[in-house]
PDB file of C-alpha atoms in Angstrom:
ATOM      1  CA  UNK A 977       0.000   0.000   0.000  1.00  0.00           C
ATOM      2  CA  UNK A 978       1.174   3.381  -0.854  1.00  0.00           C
ATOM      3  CA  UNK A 979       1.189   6.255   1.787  1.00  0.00           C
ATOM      4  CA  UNK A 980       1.159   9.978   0.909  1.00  0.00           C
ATOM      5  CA  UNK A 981       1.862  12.246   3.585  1.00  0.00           C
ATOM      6  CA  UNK A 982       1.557  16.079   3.693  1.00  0.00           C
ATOM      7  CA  UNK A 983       3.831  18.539   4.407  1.00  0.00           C
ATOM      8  CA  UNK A 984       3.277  22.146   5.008  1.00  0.00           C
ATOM      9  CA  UNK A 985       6.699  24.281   4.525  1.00  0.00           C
ATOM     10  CA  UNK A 986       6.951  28.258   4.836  1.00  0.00           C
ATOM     11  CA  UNK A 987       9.545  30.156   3.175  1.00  0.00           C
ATOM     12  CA  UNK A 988      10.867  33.329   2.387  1.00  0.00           C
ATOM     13  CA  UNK A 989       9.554  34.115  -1.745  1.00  0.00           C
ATOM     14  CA  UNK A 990      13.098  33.923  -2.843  1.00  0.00           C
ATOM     15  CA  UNK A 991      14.341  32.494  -6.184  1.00  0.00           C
ATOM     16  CA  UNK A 992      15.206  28.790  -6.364  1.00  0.00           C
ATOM     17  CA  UNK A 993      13.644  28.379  -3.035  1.00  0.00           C
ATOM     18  CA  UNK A 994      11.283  26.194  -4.291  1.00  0.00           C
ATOM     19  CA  UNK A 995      13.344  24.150  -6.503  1.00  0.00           C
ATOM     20  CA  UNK A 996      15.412  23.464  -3.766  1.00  0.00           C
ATOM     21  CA  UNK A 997      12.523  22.165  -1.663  1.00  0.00           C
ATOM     22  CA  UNK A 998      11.885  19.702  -4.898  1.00  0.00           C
ATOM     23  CA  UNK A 999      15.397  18.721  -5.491  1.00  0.00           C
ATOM     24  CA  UNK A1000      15.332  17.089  -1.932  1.00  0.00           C
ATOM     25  CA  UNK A1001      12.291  15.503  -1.495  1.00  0.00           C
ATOM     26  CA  UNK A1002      13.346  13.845  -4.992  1.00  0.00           C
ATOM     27  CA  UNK A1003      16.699  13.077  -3.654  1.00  0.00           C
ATOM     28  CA  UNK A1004      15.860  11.716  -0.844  1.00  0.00           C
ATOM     29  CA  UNK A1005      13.787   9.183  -2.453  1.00  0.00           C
ATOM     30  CA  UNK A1006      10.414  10.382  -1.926  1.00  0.00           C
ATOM     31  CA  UNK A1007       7.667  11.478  -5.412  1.00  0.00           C
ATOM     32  CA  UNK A1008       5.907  14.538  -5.274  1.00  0.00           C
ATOM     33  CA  UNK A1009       2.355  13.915  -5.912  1.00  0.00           C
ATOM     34  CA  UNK A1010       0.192  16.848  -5.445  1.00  0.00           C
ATOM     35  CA  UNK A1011       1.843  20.989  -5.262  1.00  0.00           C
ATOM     36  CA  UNK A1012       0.297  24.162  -4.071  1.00  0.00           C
ATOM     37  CA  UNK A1013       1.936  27.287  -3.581  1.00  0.00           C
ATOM     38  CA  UNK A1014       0.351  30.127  -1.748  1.00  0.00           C
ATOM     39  CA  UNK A1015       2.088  33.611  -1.322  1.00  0.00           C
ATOM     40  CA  UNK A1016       1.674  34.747   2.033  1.00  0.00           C
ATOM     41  CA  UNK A1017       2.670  38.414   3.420  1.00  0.00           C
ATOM     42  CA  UNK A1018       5.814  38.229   3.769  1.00  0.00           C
ATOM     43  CA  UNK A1019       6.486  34.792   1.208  1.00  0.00           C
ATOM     44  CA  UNK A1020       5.098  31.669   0.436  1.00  0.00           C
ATOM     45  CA  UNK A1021       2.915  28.798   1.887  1.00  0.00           C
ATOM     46  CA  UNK A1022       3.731  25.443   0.144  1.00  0.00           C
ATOM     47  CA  UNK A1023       1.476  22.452   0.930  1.00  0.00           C
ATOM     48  CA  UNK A1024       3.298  19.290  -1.024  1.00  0.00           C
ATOM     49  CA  UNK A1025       1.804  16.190  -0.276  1.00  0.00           C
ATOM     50  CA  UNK A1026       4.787  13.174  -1.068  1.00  0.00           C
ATOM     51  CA  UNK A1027       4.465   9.370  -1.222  1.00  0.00           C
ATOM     52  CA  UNK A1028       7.830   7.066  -1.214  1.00  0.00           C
ATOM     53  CA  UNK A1029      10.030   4.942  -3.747  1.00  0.00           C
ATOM     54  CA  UNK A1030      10.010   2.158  -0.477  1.00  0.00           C
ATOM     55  CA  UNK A1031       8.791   1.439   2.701  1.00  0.00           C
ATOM     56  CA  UNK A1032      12.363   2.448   4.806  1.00  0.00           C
ATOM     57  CA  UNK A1033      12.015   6.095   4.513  1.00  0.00           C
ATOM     58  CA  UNK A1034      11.234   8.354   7.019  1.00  0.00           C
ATOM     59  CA  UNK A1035       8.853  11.484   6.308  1.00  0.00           C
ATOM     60  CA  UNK A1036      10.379  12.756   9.736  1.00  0.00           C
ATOM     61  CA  UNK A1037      14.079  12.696   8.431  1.00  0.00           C
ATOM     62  CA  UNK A1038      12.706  14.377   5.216  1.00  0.00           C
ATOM     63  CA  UNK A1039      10.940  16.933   7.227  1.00  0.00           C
ATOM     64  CA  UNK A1040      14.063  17.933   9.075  1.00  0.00           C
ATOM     65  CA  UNK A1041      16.039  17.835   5.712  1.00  0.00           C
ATOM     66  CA  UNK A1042      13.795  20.401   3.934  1.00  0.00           C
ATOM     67  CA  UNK A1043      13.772  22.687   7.193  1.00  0.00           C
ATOM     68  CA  UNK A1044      17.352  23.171   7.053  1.00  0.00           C
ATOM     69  CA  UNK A1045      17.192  24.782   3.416  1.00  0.00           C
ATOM     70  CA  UNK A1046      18.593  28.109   3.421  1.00  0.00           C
ATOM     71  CA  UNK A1047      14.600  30.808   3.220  1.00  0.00           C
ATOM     72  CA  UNK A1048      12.858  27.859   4.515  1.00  0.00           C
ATOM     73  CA  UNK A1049      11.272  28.991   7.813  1.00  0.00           C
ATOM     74  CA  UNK A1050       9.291  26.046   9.232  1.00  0.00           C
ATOM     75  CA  UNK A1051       7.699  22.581   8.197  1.00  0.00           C
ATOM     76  CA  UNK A1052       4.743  20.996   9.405  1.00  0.00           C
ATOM     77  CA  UNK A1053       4.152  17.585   9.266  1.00  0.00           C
ATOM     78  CA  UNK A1054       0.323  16.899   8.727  1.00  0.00           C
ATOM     79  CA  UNK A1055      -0.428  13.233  10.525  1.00  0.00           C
ATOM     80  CA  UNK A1056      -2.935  12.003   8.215  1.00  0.00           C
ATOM     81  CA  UNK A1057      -1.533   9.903   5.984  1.00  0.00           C
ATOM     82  CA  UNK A1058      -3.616   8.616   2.680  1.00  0.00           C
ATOM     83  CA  UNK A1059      -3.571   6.373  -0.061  1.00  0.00           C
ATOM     84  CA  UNK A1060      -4.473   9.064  -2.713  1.00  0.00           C
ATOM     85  CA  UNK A1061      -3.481  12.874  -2.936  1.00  0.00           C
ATOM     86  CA  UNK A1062      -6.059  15.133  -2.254  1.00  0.00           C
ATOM     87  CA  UNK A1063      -8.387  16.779  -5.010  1.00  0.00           C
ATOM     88  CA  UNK A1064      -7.248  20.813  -4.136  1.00  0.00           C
ATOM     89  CA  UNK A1065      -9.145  23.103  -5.784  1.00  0.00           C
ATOM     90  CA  UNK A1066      -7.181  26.105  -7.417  1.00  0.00           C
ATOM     91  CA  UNK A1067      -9.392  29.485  -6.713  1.00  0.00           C
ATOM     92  CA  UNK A1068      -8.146  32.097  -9.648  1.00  0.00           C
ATOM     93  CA  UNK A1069      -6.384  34.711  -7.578  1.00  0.00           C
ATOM     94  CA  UNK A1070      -9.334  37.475  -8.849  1.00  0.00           C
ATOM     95  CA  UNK A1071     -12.359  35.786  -6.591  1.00  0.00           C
ATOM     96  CA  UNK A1072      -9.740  35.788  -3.497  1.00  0.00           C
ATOM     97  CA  UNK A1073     -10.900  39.024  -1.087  1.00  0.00           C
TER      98      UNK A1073
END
């Protein structure tokens, strides 16, 4: 059975933040199966939800991988883990007050 856990991850809006965030969740031998970015105030909200490539990895040690990236501020660790992403619903920025 495949798990897909969630990970919530704030960080500063600067360039090749993200792509750093990607490189090591890829690296690290985990798939990225769902992405949204939010921008927040003062940078960015990224919920990424990961499944991965075996059973002997550890979202923990992933977590504490991505939160030592240089701009990345915190990372949650949502405890619900799934067997399918979740359907997220984009909202065009226009309709958002």
């Amino acid at each position: 059975m495949m798990t897909i856990e969630t990970l919530t991850i704030e960080c500063e809006n600067v360039n090749g933040t993200l792509r750093r965030i990607w490189t090591i969740i890829e690296q690290r031998g985990w798939y990225v199966r769902s992405l949204l970015v939010e921008e927040i105030e003062d940078g960015s909200m990224t919920r990424v939800q990961v499944s991965p490539h075996s059973s002997n990895r550890s979202i923990e040690t992933l977590r504490l991988q991505i939160e030592r990236l240089h701009n990345v501020r915190y990372v949650k660790l949502e405890r619900r883990s799934r067997e399918k992403p979740s359907q997220w619903k984009e909202i065009p920025h226009a309709t958002v007050v």
